[in-house]
Amino acid sequence: MHIKIENGMVSFPFSVSIDSVTGRMDDFDTHTERHLSSLVDLFMDPDAAKDFLKSNGDAIAYEVYEKNLPKVNGDIRFCSSITYPGRIGDEYFMTKGHFHLRRDTAELYYCIRGKGYLLMEKEDGEAVLEEMSPGKIVYVPGYYAHRSVNIGDEPLISLPVYPADAGHDYKTIEVEGFRHILVAQNGKPTVIENPRYGRMRK
Amino acid sequence: MHIKIENGMVSFPFSVSIDSVTGRMDDFDTHTERHLSSLVDLFMDPDAAKDFLKSNGDAIAYEVYEKNLPKVNGDIRFCSSITYPGRIGDEYFMTKGHFHLRRDTAELYYCIRGKGYLLMEKEDGEAVLEEMSPGKIVYVPGYYAHRSVNIGDEPLISLPVYPADAGHDYKTIEVEGFRHILVAQNGKPTVIENPRYGRMRK
């Protein structure tokens, strides 16, 4: 379905549906599949990620369905975010994570399926973890980078909603990383300092 | 849980949960119950509403759970909206509906449970109906008043999300009404012109 735009804003109502089992959106403009091969440097142990790839093939770590909506103040954007279960060594599958270009914009995550965490971190390193489980709403205030982490054994599906003019800054995380990461220690999700912080790209 | 505010914005992450069966929010600041007795003039046939009250008592037509969040540009606000099944004559139970004070702001409804419609209408009278069923996202563009209508036999539960500076204009609808309303005709939901449009209040 074609979105009607007038004066730079969405000008006519529309609806889409998210499948609560697969997370698939029934009508979308963009579908992004993030394969592990493109995420090797995201993890604490890139060599372990390479070994995983050799043994298990190039799995999809997460995918995103989106409508291409205007990025104008007053409008809202949303997507369907699906992070698959899995681990590289002790580190759970997760999304890249991002800041907003416009730092003073919030985001809301509604969890549809699965079990995990939203890891949020300010540029000064303050980190906050909020649990994701069905029915849960996590509020990400402005100035917090945020990433989904799947600690369960089924897809972690959520609906993120944010001001349309927020913009995405992926680069800061790709280059610097999060200062904190979530790993399994004695079978329990545990926040530790990221040993590769500040040098995620070799 | 107390929301942390700094420079007028939410400054620390938090989470709440919506029960997918009842729509109840586990942590809220405001809980609004709209009893039929306060909604008599909302319906096409106020006398039928009075008769209903006499026969069935003062049922709750809808309720809303909210966190009191700042109304600042860049933040997001949300609530849990529960519209109960029922009819006054041929007219389904519904919410009052509202415009945004800041007309050029959108809103997104995610449907958690039930069966109904979002009725949207511009000030020039252009009306659009989008179905609500679990998993459905309805996008309400700026300039459209919007109301939930329950056509099923269970609660219609949804999660509305909107820019925090949108503001609510209930008054225009309370005084003028919607130009179109949704009624059951031969058992099917049908949009008709509102015979009381422009004179909702006697």
Short mmCIF file of C-alpha atoms in Angstrom, two decimals:
data_model
loop_
_atom_site.label_atom_id
_atom_site.label_comp_id
_atom_site.label_asym_id
_atom_site.label_seq_id
_atom_site.Cartn_x
_atom_site.Cartn_y
_atom_site.Cartn_z
CA MET A 1 0.00 0.00 0.00
CA HIS A 2 1.22 3.41 -0.98
CA ILE A 3 1.54 5.98 1.82
CA LYS A 4 0.02 9.36 0.98
CA ILE A 5 2.23 12.32 1.78
CA GLU A 6 1.22 16.00 1.84
CA ASN A 7 3.33 18.93 3.05
CA GLY A 8 5.98 16.35 4.01
CA MET A 9 3.70 14.45 6.42
CA VAL A 10 1.62 11.30 6.28
CA SER A 11 -1.73 12.63 5.08
CA PHE A 12 -4.01 9.58 4.99
CA PRO A 13 -4.63 6.78 7.53
CA PHE A 14 -3.28 3.30 6.90
CA SER A 15 -2.79 0.07 8.78
CA VAL A 16 -0.31 -2.79 8.78
CA SER A 17 -0.23 -5.97 10.82
CA ILE A 18 2.58 -7.70 12.70
CA ASP A 19 2.43 -11.49 12.94
CA SER A 20 2.81 -12.27 16.64
CA VAL A 21 4.67 -15.53 15.95
CA THR A 22 7.11 -14.53 13.20
CA GLY A 23 7.23 -10.74 13.65
CA ARG A 24 6.70 -10.37 9.92
CA MET A 25 4.91 -7.20 8.83
CA ASP A 26 2.24 -7.87 6.20
CA ASP A 27 2.94 -4.67 4.32
CA PHE A 28 6.36 -3.02 4.39
CA ASP A 29 8.74 -0.95 2.29
CA THR A 30 12.05 -2.09 3.75
CA HIS A 31 13.08 -5.48 5.04
CA THR A 32 16.58 -5.64 6.54
CA GLU A 33 18.19 -8.99 7.35
CA ARG A 34 21.35 -8.74 9.43
CA HIS A 35 23.42 -11.82 8.83
CA LEU A 36 26.12 -12.79 11.33
CA SER A 37 28.81 -12.32 8.67
CA SER A 38 28.03 -8.60 8.69
CA LEU A 39 28.10 -8.44 12.49
CA VAL A 40 31.38 -10.19 13.34
CA ASP A 41 32.94 -7.00 14.78
CA LEU A 42 29.85 -6.33 16.88
CA PHE A 43 30.72 -9.06 19.32
CA MET A 44 33.24 -9.14 22.18
CA ASP A 45 35.02 -12.05 20.49
CA PRO A 46 35.08 -11.65 16.70
CA ASP A 47 37.13 -14.85 16.33
CA ALA A 48 34.40 -16.80 18.08
CA ALA A 49 31.93 -15.23 15.66
CA LYS A 50 34.07 -16.41 12.72
CA ASP A 51 34.25 -19.92 14.18
CA PHE A 52 30.46 -19.88 14.65
CA LEU A 53 30.06 -18.91 11.00
CA LYS A 54 32.29 -21.81 9.87
CA SER A 55 30.38 -24.34 11.96
CA ASN A 56 26.83 -23.06 11.65
CA GLY A 57 26.65 -21.03 8.47
CA ASP A 58 25.60 -17.43 8.08
CA ALA A 59 22.51 -17.23 10.28
CA ILE A 60 20.33 -14.15 10.50
CA ALA A 61 20.89 -12.51 13.91
CA TYR A 62 18.06 -10.03 13.52
CA GLU A 63 15.72 -8.49 11.00
CA VAL A 64 13.62 -5.39 10.73
CA TYR A 65 10.45 -4.58 8.75
CA GLU A 66 9.64 -0.95 8.11
CA LYS A 67 7.34 1.42 6.32
CA ASN A 68 9.25 4.30 4.75
CA LEU A 69 7.56 7.22 6.45
CA PRO A 70 8.52 10.89 6.38
CA LYS A 71 11.02 12.03 9.01
CA VAL A 72 9.17 15.15 10.00
CA ASN A 73 8.46 16.58 13.45
CA GLY A 74 4.95 15.65 14.53
CA ASP A 75 4.85 12.31 12.73
CA ILE A 76 5.66 8.91 14.24
CA ARG A 77 7.78 6.09 12.83
CA PHE A 78 7.72 2.44 13.79
CA CYS A 79 9.04 -0.95 12.74
CA SER A 80 8.93 -4.62 13.62
CA SER A 81 12.18 -5.82 15.21
CA ILE A 82 13.01 -9.54 15.39
CA THR A 83 16.16 -10.71 17.19
CA TYR A 84 16.83 -14.43 16.97
CA PRO A 85 18.02 -16.63 19.82
CA GLY A 86 21.68 -17.60 19.87
CA ARG A 87 25.08 -16.83 21.37
CA ILE A 88 28.59 -16.10 20.19
CA GLY A 89 30.59 -17.58 23.05
CA ASP A 90 28.89 -16.14 26.11
CA GLU A 91 27.41 -13.15 24.31
CA TYR A 92 23.77 -13.19 23.26
CA PHE A 93 22.54 -12.32 19.78
CA MET A 94 21.60 -8.67 19.69
CA THR A 95 20.91 -5.73 17.42
CA LYS A 96 23.61 -3.23 16.51
CA GLY A 97 21.91 -0.59 18.58
CA HIS A 98 21.82 3.12 17.89
CA PHE A 99 21.62 6.62 19.26
CA HIS A 100 19.16 9.04 17.74
CA LEU A 101 20.69 11.73 15.55
CA ARG A 102 18.45 14.13 17.40
CA ARG A 103 19.65 13.08 20.84
CA ASP A 104 16.70 14.55 22.76
CA THR A 105 14.14 12.12 21.32
CA ALA A 106 12.67 9.16 23.16
CA GLU A 107 11.58 5.74 21.87
CA LEU A 108 9.08 3.21 23.12
CA TYR A 109 9.44 -0.58 22.70
CA TYR A 110 6.40 -2.81 23.04
CA CYS A 111 7.40 -6.47 23.38
CA ILE A 112 5.23 -8.89 21.40
CA ARG A 113 7.07 -12.19 21.87
CA GLY A 114 10.17 -13.65 23.48
CA LYS A 115 12.48 -12.96 26.37
CA GLY A 116 15.34 -10.54 26.53
CA TYR A 117 16.52 -7.13 27.50
CA LEU A 118 16.75 -3.66 26.15
CA LEU A 119 20.26 -2.44 26.94
CA MET A 120 20.36 1.36 27.12
CA GLU A 121 23.48 3.45 27.55
CA LYS A 122 24.28 7.14 27.65
CA GLU A 123 27.38 8.58 26.07
CA ASP A 124 28.90 9.01 29.54
CA GLY A 125 28.60 5.23 29.97
CA GLU A 126 25.61 5.06 32.33
CA ALA A 127 23.89 1.79 31.43
CA VAL A 128 20.36 0.61 32.24
CA LEU A 129 18.82 -2.75 31.50
CA GLU A 130 15.08 -3.31 31.18
CA GLU A 131 13.50 -6.71 30.76
CA MET A 132 11.54 -7.49 27.59
CA SER A 133 8.70 -10.00 27.77
CA PRO A 134 5.28 -10.03 26.10
CA GLY A 135 3.13 -7.05 27.09
CA LYS A 136 6.08 -5.06 28.41
CA ILE A 137 6.62 -1.45 27.36
CA VAL A 138 10.16 -0.15 27.73
CA TYR A 139 10.60 3.62 27.60
CA VAL A 140 13.96 4.74 26.19
CA PRO A 141 14.49 8.40 27.12
CA GLY A 142 16.45 10.74 24.91
CA TYR A 143 20.25 10.50 25.01
CA TYR A 144 20.26 6.71 25.51
CA ALA A 145 21.63 4.38 22.86
CA HIS A 146 19.54 1.22 22.84
CA ARG A 147 19.87 -2.35 21.63
CA SER A 148 17.73 -5.49 21.90
CA VAL A 149 19.33 -8.61 23.38
CA ASN A 150 17.67 -12.03 23.10
CA ILE A 151 18.36 -14.25 26.14
CA GLY A 152 15.62 -16.79 25.38
CA ASP A 153 15.14 -19.63 22.96
CA GLU A 154 12.52 -18.06 20.69
CA PRO A 155 12.55 -14.90 18.55
CA LEU A 156 12.43 -11.64 20.51
CA ILE A 157 9.81 -9.58 18.68
CA SER A 158 9.10 -5.95 19.49
CA LEU A 159 7.42 -2.87 18.11
CA PRO A 160 9.62 0.22 18.48
CA VAL A 161 7.86 3.59 18.06
CA TYR A 162 9.67 6.91 17.92
CA PRO A 163 9.29 10.53 16.83
CA ALA A 164 9.70 10.62 13.06
CA ASP A 165 12.44 13.26 13.19
CA ALA A 166 14.62 11.29 15.65
CA GLY A 167 17.00 9.95 12.99
CA HIS A 168 19.43 7.05 13.50
CA ASP A 169 23.07 7.29 14.49
CA TYR A 170 24.43 3.76 14.04
CA LYS A 171 28.00 4.90 13.44
CA THR A 172 28.87 5.86 17.03
CA ILE A 173 28.06 2.32 18.15
CA GLU A 174 29.76 0.67 15.15
CA VAL A 175 32.97 2.56 15.89
CA GLU A 176 32.93 2.81 19.69
CA GLY A 177 30.57 0.05 20.75
CA PHE A 178 28.61 -0.03 23.96
CA ARG A 179 30.68 0.28 27.14
CA HIS A 180 28.63 -2.52 28.62
CA ILE A 181 27.52 -5.79 27.12
CA LEU A 182 25.26 -8.62 28.22
CA VAL A 183 26.77 -12.12 28.54
CA ALA A 184 25.77 -15.43 30.07
CA GLN A 185 27.71 -16.10 33.29
CA ASN A 186 26.86 -19.31 35.13
CA GLY A 187 23.78 -19.46 32.94
CA LYS A 188 22.55 -16.00 34.02
CA PRO A 189 22.48 -12.80 31.94
CA THR A 190 25.13 -10.51 33.39
CA VAL A 191 26.24 -7.01 32.43
CA ILE A 192 30.02 -6.70 32.06
CA GLU A 193 32.33 -4.03 30.68
CA ASN A 194 32.98 -4.40 26.99
CA PRO A 195 36.67 -5.32 26.58
CA ARG A 196 36.62 -3.96 23.02
CA TYR A 197 34.95 -0.63 23.85
CA GLY A 198 36.45 2.19 21.78
CA ARG A 199 37.99 -0.15 19.24
CA MET A 200 35.14 -2.14 17.72
CA ARG A 201 36.61 -1.65 14.27
CA LYS A 202 40.17 -2.86 13.81
CA MET B 1 7.46 3.87 40.13
CA HIS B 2 8.47 7.50 40.00
CA ILE B 3 9.43 8.88 36.59
CA LYS B 4 12.66 10.89 36.59
CA ILE B 5 12.45 14.23 34.80
CA GLU B 6 15.35 16.50 33.83
CA ASN B 7 15.15 19.64 31.67
CA GLY B 8 11.45 18.87 31.25
CA MET B 9 12.04 15.44 29.65
CA VAL B 10 11.96 11.84 30.85
CA SER B 11 15.58 11.30 31.92
CA PHE B 12 15.75 7.68 33.05
CA PRO B 13 14.46 4.46 31.45
CA PHE B 14 11.44 2.68 32.89
CA SER B 15 9.05 -0.07 31.95
CA VAL B 16 5.41 -0.91 32.52
CA SER B 17 3.36 -3.89 31.44
CA ILE B 18 -0.08 -4.20 29.87
CA ASP B 19 -2.11 -7.29 30.71
CA SER B 20 -3.18 -8.70 27.34
CA VAL B 21 -6.49 -10.00 28.74
CA THR B 22 -7.69 -7.08 30.88
CA GLY B 23 -5.68 -4.19 29.39
CA ARG B 24 -4.72 -3.16 32.89
CA MET B 25 -1.36 -1.40 33.23
CA ASP B 26 0.66 -2.72 36.17
CA ASP B 27 2.05 0.71 37.03
CA PHE B 28 0.17 3.89 36.20
CA ASP B 29 -0.44 7.44 37.43
CA THR B 30 -3.93 8.01 36.06
CA HIS B 31 -6.79 5.58 35.65
CA THR B 32 -9.88 7.02 33.96
CA GLU B 33 -13.16 5.10 33.97
CA ARG B 34 -15.81 6.48 31.63
CA HIS B 35 -19.23 5.40 32.87
CA LEU B 36 -22.19 5.49 30.50
CA SER B 37 -23.91 8.10 32.68
CA SER B 38 -21.18 10.59 31.69
CA LEU B 39 -21.47 9.67 27.99
CA VAL B 40 -25.22 9.94 27.36
CA ASP B 41 -24.82 12.90 24.98
CA LEU B 42 -22.08 11.09 23.05
CA PHE B 43 -24.58 8.77 21.39
CA MET B 44 -26.91 9.33 18.45
CA ASP B 45 -29.87 8.55 20.71
CA PRO B 46 -29.40 9.96 24.24
CA ASP B 47 -32.83 8.71 25.28
CA ALA B 48 -31.84 5.16 24.39
CA ALA B 49 -28.71 5.67 26.51
CA LYS B 50 -30.89 6.77 29.45
CA ASP B 51 -33.12 3.72 29.00
CA PHE B 52 -30.04 1.51 28.88
CA LEU B 53 -28.84 3.04 32.16
CA LYS B 54 -32.20 2.36 33.81
CA SER B 55 -32.25 -1.26 32.68
CA ASN B 56 -28.59 -2.20 32.95
CA GLY B 57 -27.02 0.17 35.45
CA ASP B 58 -24.09 2.49 34.94
CA ALA B 59 -21.62 0.29 33.06
CA ILE B 60 -18.11 1.41 32.17
CA ALA B 61 -17.94 2.06 28.42
CA TYR B 62 -14.18 2.50 28.35
CA GLU B 63 -11.18 3.07 30.56
CA VAL B 64 -7.66 4.38 30.14
CA TYR B 65 -4.44 3.77 32.09
CA GLU B 66 -1.67 6.32 31.76
CA LYS B 67 1.72 7.36 33.03
CA ASN B 68 1.89 11.12 33.56
CA LEU B 69 4.78 11.96 31.28
CA PRO B 70 6.06 15.38 30.25
CA LYS B 71 4.42 16.96 27.21
CA VAL B 72 7.62 18.06 25.56
CA ASN B 73 8.69 17.83 21.94
CA GLY B 74 10.97 14.83 21.48
CA ASP B 75 9.33 12.66 24.12
CA ILE B 76 6.62 10.07 23.53
CA ARG B 77 3.41 9.45 25.48
CA PHE B 78 1.32 6.30 25.55
CA CYS B 79 -1.58 4.69 27.39
CA SER B 80 -3.63 1.54 27.58
CA SER B 81 -7.11 1.98 26.10
CA ILE B 82 -9.92 -0.48 26.87
CA THR B 83 -13.32 -0.12 25.20
CA TYR B 84 -15.96 -2.58 26.37
CA PRO B 85 -18.44 -4.42 24.16
CA GLY B 86 -21.99 -3.11 24.07
CA ARG B 87 -24.46 -1.03 22.12
CA ILE B 88 -26.85 1.86 22.71
CA GLY B 89 -29.56 1.04 20.20
CA ASP B 90 -27.62 0.35 17.01
CA GLU B 91 -24.57 2.35 18.05
CA TYR B 92 -21.51 0.55 19.39
CA PHE B 93 -19.70 1.49 22.59
CA MET B 94 -16.86 3.84 21.74
CA THR B 95 -14.46 6.36 23.19
CA LYS B 96 -15.19 10.09 23.12
CA GLY B 97 -12.45 10.59 20.58
CA HIS B 98 -10.24 13.62 20.20
CA PHE B 99 -8.22 15.86 17.95
CA HIS B 100 -4.71 16.79 18.94
CA LEU B 101 -4.28 20.36 20.16
CA ARG B 102 -1.24 20.44 17.94
CA ARG B 103 -3.13 19.34 14.83
CA ASP B 104 -0.02 18.31 12.85
CA THR B 105 0.83 15.37 15.11
CA ALA B 106 0.22 11.72 14.31
CA GLU B 107 -0.71 8.81 16.58
CA LEU B 108 -0.19 5.08 16.30
CA TYR B 109 -2.57 2.45 17.72
CA TYR B 110 -1.36 -1.09 18.29
CA CYS B 111 -4.28 -3.47 18.88
CA ILE B 112 -3.68 -6.04 21.63
CA ARG B 113 -7.09 -7.68 21.93
CA GLY B 114 -10.59 -7.54 20.52
CA LYS B 115 -12.35 -6.50 17.37
CA GLY B 116 -13.35 -3.04 16.30
CA TYR B 117 -12.51 0.01 14.31
CA LEU B 118 -10.62 3.22 14.62
CA LEU B 119 -12.88 5.93 13.22
CA MET B 120 -10.86 8.90 11.98
CA GLU B 121 -12.28 12.16 10.72
CA LYS B 122 -10.86 15.46 9.54
CA GLU B 123 -12.45 18.77 10.38
CA ASP B 124 -13.75 18.99 6.79
CA GLY B 125 -15.66 15.75 7.46
CA GLU B 126 -13.51 13.29 5.51
CA ALA B 127 -13.87 10.02 7.43
CA VAL B 128 -11.71 6.89 7.30
CA LEU B 129 -12.28 3.61 9.07
CA GLU B 130 -9.47 1.15 9.86
CA GLU B 131 -10.04 -2.26 11.35
CA MET B 132 -8.61 -3.10 14.76
CA SER B 133 -7.72 -6.69 15.54
CA PRO B 134 -4.78 -8.17 17.46
CA GLY B 135 -1.42 -7.35 15.87
CA LYS B 136 -2.83 -4.52 13.80
CA ILE B 137 -1.16 -1.11 13.75
CA VAL B 138 -3.37 1.81 12.73
CA TYR B 139 -1.61 5.02 11.78
CA VAL B 140 -3.59 8.17 12.52
CA PRO B 141 -2.07 11.07 10.57
CA GLY B 142 -2.15 14.61 11.86
CA TYR B 143 -5.41 16.54 11.52
CA TYR B 144 -7.61 13.45 12.05
CA ALA B 145 -9.81 13.14 15.14
CA HIS B 146 -9.88 9.50 16.21
CA ARG B 147 -12.06 7.25 18.30
CA SER B 148 -12.09 3.52 19.12
CA VAL B 149 -15.29 1.58 18.42
CA ASN B 150 -15.82 -1.94 19.77
CA ILE B 151 -17.90 -4.13 17.42
CA GLY B 152 -17.01 -7.45 19.09
CA ASP B 153 -18.01 -9.26 22.25
CA GLU B 154 -14.78 -8.87 24.22
CA PRO B 155 -12.84 -5.79 25.36
CA LEU B 156 -11.07 -3.87 22.60
CA ILE B 157 -7.59 -3.23 24.02
CA SER B 158 -5.05 -1.04 22.32
CA LEU B 159 -1.80 0.80 22.94
CA PRO B 160 -1.90 4.34 21.53
CA VAL B 161 1.48 6.08 21.15
CA TYR B 162 1.88 9.75 20.20
CA PRO B 163 4.31 12.66 20.28
CA ALA B 164 4.36 13.99 23.84
CA ASP B 165 3.58 17.55 22.74
CA ALA B 166 0.46 16.56 20.74
CA GLY B 167 -2.01 17.60 23.43
CA HIS B 168 -5.67 16.57 23.52
CA ASP B 169 -8.62 18.53 22.21
CA TYR B 170 -11.71 16.69 23.49
CA LYS B 171 -13.92 19.74 23.42
CA THR B 172 -14.42 19.99 19.66
CA ILE B 173 -15.85 16.47 19.63
CA GLU B 174 -17.92 16.98 22.80
CA VAL B 175 -19.55 20.05 21.28
CA GLU B 176 -19.71 19.17 17.56
CA GLY B 177 -19.43 15.38 17.53
CA PHE B 178 -18.12 13.32 14.65
CA ARG B 179 -19.92 13.87 11.34
CA HIS B 180 -19.94 10.11 10.88
CA ILE B 181 -20.75 7.36 13.33
CA LEU B 182 -20.58 3.59 13.24
CA VAL B 183 -23.80 1.63 13.77
CA ALA B 184 -24.99 -1.94 13.31
CA GLN B 185 -27.24 -2.27 10.25
CA ASN B 186 -28.51 -5.77 9.45
CA GLY B 187 -25.86 -6.99 11.89
CA LYS B 188 -23.01 -5.31 9.99
CA PRO B 189 -20.97 -2.26 11.11
CA THR B 190 -21.99 0.60 8.85
CA VAL B 191 -20.85 4.22 8.68
CA ILE B 192 -23.73 6.68 8.61
CA GLU B 193 -24.04 10.45 8.99
CA ASN B 194 -24.47 11.55 12.58
CA PRO B 195 -27.97 13.03 12.89
CA ARG B 196 -26.84 15.05 15.94
CA TYR B 197 -23.66 16.47 14.37
CA GLY B 198 -23.14 20.09 15.43
CA ARG B 199 -25.54 19.85 18.37
CA MET B 200 -24.17 17.10 20.61
CA ARG B 201 -24.81 19.26 23.65
CA LYS B 202 -28.35 20.48 24.12
#
